[in-house]
PDB file of C-alpha atoms in Angstrom:
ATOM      1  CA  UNK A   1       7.161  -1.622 -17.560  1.00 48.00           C
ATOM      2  CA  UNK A   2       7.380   1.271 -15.818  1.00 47.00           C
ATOM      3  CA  UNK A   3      10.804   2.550 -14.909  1.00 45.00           C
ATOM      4  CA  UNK A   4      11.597   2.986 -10.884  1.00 43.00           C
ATOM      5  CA  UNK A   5      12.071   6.639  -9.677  1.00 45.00           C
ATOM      6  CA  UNK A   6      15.449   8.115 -10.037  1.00 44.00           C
ATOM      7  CA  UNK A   7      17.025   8.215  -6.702  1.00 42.00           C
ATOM      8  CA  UNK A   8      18.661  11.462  -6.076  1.00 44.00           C
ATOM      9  CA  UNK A   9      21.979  11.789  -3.778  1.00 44.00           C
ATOM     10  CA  UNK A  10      20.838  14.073  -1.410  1.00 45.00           C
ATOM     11  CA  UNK A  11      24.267  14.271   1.129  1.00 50.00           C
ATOM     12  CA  UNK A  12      27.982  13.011   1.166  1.00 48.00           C
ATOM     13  CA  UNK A  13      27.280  10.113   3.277  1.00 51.00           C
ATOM     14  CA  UNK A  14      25.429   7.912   0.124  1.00 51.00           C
ATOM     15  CA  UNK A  15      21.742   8.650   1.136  1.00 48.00           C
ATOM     16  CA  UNK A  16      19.698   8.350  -1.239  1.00 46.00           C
ATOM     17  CA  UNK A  17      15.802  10.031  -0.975  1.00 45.00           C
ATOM     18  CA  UNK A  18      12.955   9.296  -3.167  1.00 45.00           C
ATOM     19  CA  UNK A  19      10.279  12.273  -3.190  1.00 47.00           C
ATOM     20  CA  UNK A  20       7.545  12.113  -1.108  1.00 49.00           C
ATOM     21  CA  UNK A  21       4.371   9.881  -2.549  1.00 46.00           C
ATOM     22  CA  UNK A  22       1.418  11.955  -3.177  1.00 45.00           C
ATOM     23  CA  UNK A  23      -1.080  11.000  -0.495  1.00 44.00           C
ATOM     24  CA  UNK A  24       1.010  10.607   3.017  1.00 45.00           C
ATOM     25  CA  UNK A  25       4.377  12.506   2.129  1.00 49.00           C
ATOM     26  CA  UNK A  26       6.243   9.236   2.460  1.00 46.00           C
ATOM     27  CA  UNK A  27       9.867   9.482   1.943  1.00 46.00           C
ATOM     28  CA  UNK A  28      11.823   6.835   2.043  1.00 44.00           C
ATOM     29  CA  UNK A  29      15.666   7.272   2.132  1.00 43.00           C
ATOM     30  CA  UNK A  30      18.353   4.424   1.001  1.00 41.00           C
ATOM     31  CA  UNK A  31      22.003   4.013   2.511  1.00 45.00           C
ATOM     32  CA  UNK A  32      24.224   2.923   0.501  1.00 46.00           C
ATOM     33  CA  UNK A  33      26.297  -0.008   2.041  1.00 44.00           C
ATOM     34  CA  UNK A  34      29.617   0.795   2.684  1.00 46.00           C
ATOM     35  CA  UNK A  35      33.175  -1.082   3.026  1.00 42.00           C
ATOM     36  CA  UNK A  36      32.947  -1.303   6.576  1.00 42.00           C
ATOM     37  CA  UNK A  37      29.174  -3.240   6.487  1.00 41.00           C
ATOM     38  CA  UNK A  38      29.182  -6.539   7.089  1.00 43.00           C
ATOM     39  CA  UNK A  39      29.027  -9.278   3.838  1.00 41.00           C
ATOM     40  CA  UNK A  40      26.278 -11.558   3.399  1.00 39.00           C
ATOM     41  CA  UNK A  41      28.081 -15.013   3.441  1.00 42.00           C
ATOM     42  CA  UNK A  42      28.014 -16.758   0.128  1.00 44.00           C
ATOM     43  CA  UNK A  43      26.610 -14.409  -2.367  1.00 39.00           C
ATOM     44  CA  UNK A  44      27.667 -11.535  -4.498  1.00 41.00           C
ATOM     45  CA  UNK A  45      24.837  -8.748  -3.256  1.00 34.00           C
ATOM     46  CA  UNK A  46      26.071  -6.248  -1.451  1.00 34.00           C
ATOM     47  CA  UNK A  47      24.198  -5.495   1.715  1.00 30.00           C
ATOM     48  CA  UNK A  48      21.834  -2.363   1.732  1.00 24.00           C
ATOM     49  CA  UNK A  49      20.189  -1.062   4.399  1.00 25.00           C
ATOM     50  CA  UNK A  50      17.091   1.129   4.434  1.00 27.00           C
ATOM     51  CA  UNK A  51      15.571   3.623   6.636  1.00 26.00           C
ATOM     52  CA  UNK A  52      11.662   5.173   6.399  1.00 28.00           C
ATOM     53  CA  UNK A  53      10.445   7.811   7.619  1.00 30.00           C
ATOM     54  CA  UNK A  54       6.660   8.439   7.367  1.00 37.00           C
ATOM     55  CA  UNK A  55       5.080  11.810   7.752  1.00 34.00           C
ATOM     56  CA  UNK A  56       1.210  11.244   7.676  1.00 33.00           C
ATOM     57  CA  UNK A  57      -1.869  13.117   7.544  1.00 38.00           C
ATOM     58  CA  UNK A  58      -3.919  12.226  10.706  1.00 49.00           C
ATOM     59  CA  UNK A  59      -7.616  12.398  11.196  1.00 58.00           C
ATOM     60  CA  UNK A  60      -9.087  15.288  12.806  1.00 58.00           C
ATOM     61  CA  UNK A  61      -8.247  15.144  16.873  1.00 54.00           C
ATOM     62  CA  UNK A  62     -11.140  13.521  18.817  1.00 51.00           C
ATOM     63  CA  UNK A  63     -12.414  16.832  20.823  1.00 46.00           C
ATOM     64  CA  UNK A  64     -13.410  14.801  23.817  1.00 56.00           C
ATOM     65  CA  UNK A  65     -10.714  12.048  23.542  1.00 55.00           C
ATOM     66  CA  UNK A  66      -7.565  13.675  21.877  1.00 55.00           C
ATOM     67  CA  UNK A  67      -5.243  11.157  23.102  1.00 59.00           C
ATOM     68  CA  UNK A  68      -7.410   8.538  20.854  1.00 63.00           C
ATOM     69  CA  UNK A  69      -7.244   9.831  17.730  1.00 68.00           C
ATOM     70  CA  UNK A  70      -5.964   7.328  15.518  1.00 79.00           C
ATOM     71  CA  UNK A  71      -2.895   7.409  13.285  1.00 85.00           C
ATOM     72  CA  UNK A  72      -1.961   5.484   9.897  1.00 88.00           C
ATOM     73  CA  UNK A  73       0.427   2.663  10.724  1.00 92.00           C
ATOM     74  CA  UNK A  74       3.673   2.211   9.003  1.00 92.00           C
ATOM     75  CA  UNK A  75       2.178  -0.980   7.207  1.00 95.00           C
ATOM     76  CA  UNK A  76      -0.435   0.482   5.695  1.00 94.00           C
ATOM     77  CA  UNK A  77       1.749   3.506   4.274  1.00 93.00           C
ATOM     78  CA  UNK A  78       3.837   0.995   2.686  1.00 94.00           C
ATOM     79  CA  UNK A  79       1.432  -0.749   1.106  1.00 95.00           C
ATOM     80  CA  UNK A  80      -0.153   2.437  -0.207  1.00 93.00           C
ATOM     81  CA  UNK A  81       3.100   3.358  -1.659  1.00 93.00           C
ATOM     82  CA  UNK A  82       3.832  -0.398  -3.335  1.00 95.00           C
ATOM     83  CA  UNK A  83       0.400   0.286  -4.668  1.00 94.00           C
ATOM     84  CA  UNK A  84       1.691   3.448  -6.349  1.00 92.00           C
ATOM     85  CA  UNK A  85       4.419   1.749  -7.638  1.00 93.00           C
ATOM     86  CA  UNK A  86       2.563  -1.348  -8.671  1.00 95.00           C
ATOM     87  CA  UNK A  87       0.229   1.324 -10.766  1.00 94.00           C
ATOM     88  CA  UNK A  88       3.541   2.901 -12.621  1.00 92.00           C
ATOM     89  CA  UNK A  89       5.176  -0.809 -13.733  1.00 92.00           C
ATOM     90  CA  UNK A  90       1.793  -1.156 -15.190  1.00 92.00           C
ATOM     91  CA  UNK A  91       1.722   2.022 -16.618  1.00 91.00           C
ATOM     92  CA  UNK A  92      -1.779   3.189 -15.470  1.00 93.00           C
ATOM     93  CA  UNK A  93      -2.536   6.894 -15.299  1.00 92.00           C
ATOM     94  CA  UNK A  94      -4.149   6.509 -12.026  1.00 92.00           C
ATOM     95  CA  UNK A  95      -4.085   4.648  -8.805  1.00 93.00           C
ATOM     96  CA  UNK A  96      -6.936   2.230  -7.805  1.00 95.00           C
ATOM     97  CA  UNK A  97      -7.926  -0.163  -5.623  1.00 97.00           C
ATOM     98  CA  UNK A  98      -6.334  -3.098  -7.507  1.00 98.00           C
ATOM     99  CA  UNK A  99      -3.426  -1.292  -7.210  1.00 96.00           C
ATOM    100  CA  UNK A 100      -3.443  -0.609  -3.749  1.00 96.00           C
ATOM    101  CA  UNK A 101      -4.924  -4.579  -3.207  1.00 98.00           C
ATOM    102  CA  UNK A 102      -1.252  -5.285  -5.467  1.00 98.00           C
ATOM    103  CA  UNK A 103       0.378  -3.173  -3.138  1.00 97.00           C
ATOM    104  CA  UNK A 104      -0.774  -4.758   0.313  1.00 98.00           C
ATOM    105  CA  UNK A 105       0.201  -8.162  -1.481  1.00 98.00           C
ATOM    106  CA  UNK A 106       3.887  -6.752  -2.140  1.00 97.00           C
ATOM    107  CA  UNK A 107       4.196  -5.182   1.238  1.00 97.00           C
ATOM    108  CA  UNK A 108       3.200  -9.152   2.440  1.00 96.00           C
ATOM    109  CA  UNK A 109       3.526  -8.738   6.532  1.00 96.00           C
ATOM    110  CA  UNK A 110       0.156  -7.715   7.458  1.00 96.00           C
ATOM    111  CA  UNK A 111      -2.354 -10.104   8.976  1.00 95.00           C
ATOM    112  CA  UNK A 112      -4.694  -8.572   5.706  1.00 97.00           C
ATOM    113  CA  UNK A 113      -1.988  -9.658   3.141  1.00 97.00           C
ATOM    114  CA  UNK A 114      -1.336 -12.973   5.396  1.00 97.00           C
ATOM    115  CA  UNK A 115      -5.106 -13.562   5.373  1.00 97.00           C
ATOM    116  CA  UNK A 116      -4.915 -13.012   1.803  1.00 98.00           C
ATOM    117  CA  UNK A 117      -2.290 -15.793   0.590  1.00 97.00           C
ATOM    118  CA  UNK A 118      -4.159 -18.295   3.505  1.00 97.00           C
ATOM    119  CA  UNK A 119      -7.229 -18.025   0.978  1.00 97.00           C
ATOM    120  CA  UNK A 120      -4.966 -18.359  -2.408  1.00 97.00           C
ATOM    121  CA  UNK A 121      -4.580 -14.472  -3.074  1.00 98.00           C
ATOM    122  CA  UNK A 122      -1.305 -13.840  -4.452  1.00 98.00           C
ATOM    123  CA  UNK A 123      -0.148 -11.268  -5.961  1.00 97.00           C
ATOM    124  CA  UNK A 124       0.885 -12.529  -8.789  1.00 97.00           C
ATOM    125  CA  UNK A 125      -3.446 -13.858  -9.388  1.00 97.00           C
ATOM    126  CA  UNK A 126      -4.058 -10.468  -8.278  1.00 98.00           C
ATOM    127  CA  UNK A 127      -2.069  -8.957 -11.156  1.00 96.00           C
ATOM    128  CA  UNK A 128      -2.899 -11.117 -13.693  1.00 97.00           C
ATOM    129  CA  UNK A 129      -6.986 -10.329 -12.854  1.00 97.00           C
ATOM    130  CA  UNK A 130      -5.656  -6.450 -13.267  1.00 97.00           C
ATOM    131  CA  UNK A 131      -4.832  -7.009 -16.346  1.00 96.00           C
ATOM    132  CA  UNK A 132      -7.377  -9.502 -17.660  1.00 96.00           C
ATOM    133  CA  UNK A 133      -9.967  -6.514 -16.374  1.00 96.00           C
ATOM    134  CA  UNK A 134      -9.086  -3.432 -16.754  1.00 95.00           C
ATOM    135  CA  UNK A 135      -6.217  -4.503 -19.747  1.00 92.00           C
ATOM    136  CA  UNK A 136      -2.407  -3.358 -20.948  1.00 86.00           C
ATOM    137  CA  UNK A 137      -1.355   0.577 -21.216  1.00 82.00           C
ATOM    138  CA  UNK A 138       0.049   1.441 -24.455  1.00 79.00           C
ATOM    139  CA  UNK A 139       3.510   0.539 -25.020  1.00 75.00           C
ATOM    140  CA  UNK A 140       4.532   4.623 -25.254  1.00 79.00           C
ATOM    141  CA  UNK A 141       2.438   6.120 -22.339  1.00 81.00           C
ATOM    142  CA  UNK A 142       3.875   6.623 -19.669  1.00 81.00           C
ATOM    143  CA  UNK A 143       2.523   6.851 -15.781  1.00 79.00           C
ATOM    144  CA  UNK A 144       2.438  10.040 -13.891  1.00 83.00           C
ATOM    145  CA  UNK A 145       5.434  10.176 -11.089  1.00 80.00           C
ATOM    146  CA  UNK A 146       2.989   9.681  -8.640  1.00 83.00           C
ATOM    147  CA  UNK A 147      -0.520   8.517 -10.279  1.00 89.00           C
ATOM    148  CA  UNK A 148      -3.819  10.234  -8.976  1.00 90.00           C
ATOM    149  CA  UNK A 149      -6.068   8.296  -6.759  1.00 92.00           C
ATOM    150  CA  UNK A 150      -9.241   7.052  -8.922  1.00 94.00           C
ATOM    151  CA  UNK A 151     -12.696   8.058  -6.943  1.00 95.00           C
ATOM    152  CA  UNK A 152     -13.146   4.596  -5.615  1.00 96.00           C
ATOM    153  CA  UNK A 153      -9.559   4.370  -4.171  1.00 94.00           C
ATOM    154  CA  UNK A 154      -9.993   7.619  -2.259  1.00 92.00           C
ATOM    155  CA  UNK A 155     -13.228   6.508  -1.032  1.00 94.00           C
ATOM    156  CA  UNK A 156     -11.499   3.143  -0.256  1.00 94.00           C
ATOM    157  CA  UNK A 157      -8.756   5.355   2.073  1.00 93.00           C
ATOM    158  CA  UNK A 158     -11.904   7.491   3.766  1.00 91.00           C
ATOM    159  CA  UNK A 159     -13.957   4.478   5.000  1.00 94.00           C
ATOM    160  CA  UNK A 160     -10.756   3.232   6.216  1.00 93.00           C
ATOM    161  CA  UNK A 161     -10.254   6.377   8.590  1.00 90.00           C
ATOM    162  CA  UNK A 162     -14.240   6.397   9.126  1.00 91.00           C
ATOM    163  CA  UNK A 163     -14.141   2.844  10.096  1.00 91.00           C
ATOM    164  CA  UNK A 164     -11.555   3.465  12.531  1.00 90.00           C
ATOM    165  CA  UNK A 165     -12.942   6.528  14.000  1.00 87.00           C
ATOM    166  CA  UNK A 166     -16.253   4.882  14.512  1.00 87.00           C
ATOM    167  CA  UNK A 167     -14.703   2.445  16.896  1.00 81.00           C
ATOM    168  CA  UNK A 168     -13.837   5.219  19.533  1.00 74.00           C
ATOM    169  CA  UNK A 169     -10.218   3.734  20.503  1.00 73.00           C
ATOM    170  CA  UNK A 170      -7.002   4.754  19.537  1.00 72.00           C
ATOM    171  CA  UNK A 171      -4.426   2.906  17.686  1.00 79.00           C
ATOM    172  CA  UNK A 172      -3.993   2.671  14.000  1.00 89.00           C
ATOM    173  CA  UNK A 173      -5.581   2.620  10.871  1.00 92.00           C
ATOM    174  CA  UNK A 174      -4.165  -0.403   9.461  1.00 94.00           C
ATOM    175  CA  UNK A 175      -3.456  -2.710   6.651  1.00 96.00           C
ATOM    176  CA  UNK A 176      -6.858  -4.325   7.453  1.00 96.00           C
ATOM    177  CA  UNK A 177      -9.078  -1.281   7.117  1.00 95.00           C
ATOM    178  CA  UNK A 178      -7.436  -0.237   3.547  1.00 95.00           C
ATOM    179  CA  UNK A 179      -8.418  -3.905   2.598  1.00 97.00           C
ATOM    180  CA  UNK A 180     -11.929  -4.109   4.123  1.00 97.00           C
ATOM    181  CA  UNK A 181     -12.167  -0.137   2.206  1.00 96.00           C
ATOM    182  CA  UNK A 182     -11.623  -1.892  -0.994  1.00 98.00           C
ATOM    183  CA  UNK A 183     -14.293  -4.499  -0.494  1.00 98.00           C
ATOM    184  CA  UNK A 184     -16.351  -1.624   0.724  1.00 97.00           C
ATOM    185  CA  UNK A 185     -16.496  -0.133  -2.705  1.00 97.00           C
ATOM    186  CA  UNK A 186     -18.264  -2.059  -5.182  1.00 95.00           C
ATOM    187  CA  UNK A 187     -17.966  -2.956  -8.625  1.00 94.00           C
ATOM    188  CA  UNK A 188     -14.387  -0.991  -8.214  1.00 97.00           C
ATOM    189  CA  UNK A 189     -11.509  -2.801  -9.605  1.00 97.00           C
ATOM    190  CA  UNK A 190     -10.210  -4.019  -6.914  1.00 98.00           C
ATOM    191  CA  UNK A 191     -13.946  -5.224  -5.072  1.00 98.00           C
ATOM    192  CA  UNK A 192     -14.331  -7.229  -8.162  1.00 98.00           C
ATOM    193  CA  UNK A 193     -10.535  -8.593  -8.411  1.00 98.00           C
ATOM    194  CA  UNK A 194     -10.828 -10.284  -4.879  1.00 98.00           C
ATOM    195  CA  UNK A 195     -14.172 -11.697  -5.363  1.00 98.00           C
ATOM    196  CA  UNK A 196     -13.134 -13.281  -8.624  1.00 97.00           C
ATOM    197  CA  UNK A 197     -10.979 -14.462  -6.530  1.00 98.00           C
ATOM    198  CA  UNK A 198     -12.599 -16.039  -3.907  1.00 97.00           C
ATOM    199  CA  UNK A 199     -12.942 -13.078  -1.376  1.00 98.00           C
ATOM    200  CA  UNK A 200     -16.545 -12.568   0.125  1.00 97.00           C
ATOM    201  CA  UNK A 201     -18.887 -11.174   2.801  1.00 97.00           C
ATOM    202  CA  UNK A 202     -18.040 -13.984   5.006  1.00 97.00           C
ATOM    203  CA  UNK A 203     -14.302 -13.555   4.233  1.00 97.00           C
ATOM    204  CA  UNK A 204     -14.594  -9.648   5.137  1.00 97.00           C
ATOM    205  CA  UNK A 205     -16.511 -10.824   8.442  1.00 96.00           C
ATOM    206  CA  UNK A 206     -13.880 -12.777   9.493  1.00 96.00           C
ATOM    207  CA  UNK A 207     -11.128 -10.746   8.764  1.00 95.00           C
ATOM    208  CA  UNK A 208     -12.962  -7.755  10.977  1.00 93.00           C
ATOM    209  CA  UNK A 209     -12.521  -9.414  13.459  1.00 90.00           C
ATOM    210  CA  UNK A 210      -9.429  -9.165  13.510  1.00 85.00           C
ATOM    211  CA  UNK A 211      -9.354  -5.380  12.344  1.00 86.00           C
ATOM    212  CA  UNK A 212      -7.317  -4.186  15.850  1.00 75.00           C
ATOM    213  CA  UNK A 213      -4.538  -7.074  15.728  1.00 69.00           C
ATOM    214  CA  UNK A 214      -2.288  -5.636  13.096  1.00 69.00           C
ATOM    215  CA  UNK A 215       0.251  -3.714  15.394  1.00 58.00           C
TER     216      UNK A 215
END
């Protein structure tokens, strides 16, 4: 399995700052619990609290409607950058759509990754398909820090932003347009992991409908 970043100590006050991912510039910055945080009753884990900060490429301004122009919410960066993880512990030189599918499954509180586990989606099926399809890395390789986006994945991420600026409205290009992107592409790794497992047309119909509620 792949091994986790190494978290760097970037001030005297026990952050901690992982380097940016390689599509949004995510950085995500750890704080170190200290003496005078408050103990979680009946356990030995110490408390840790987390703060991320997202710094995001946006879609070209709306000339007419500026103030519309859509933005990436913070749900769907996370689940892009679970997806790059979720690509490293399997040691894959790239990541695709089944990774970024894996990843909306990890991140778990968007209506798409709710929608998801209401129709038997885990992520634990969805990794299991990964592997039964597109199989195990070598034992010795080892992923890139931040793995590539395979064609299908980028064109996953554009016909998310398309999608979104089709609709004329503001708001944010959520969890639900990176997952109706993935169906979009087919016979891509992750199209064929959720219809394997029981995701279809109908499924993506419904789940438009709701494309605007994930705020």
């Amino acid at each position: 399995m792949a091994s986790i970043p190494t978290l760097s100590l970037s001030n005297p006050n026990n952050h901690c700052t992982l380097p940016p991912t390689s599509l949004f510039g995510t950085r995500i910055t750890l704080l170190r619990a200290t003496s005078s945080s408050r103990s979680l009753p009946n356990t030995n884990c110490r408390a840790t609290s987390a703060t991320v900060s997202f710094s995001l490429p946006t879609p070209k301004p709306l000339s007419d409607t500026p103030d519309k122009t859509p933005k990436w919410s913070e749900r769907a960066i996370k689940s892009y950058a679970m997806g790059e993880l979720e690509a490293r512990k399997l040691k894959y030189p790239n990541t695709g759509t089944e990774a970024i599918l894996m990843g909306i499954l990890v991140e778990g509180t968007s209506n798409a990754a709710k929608f998801l586990r209401a129709n038997g989606i885990t992520l634990l099926k969805a990794r299991e398909e990964t592997v039964e399809l597109l199989g195990k890395s070598d034992l010795f390789f080892f992923s890139p820090e931040h793995p590539p986006l395979t064609e299908p994945a980028q064109k996953a991420l554009d016909w998310a932003i398309e999608e979104k600026l089709k609709s004329g409205e503001g708001g944010e290009i959520n969890v639900t347009h990176l997952l109706l992107g993935i169906w979009s592409q087919e016979e891509s790794a992750g199209q064929q992991i959720l219809a394997t497992l029981g995701f279809d047309d109908g499924k993506a119909k419904e789940l438009s409908k709701k494309i605007d509620g994930d705020v």
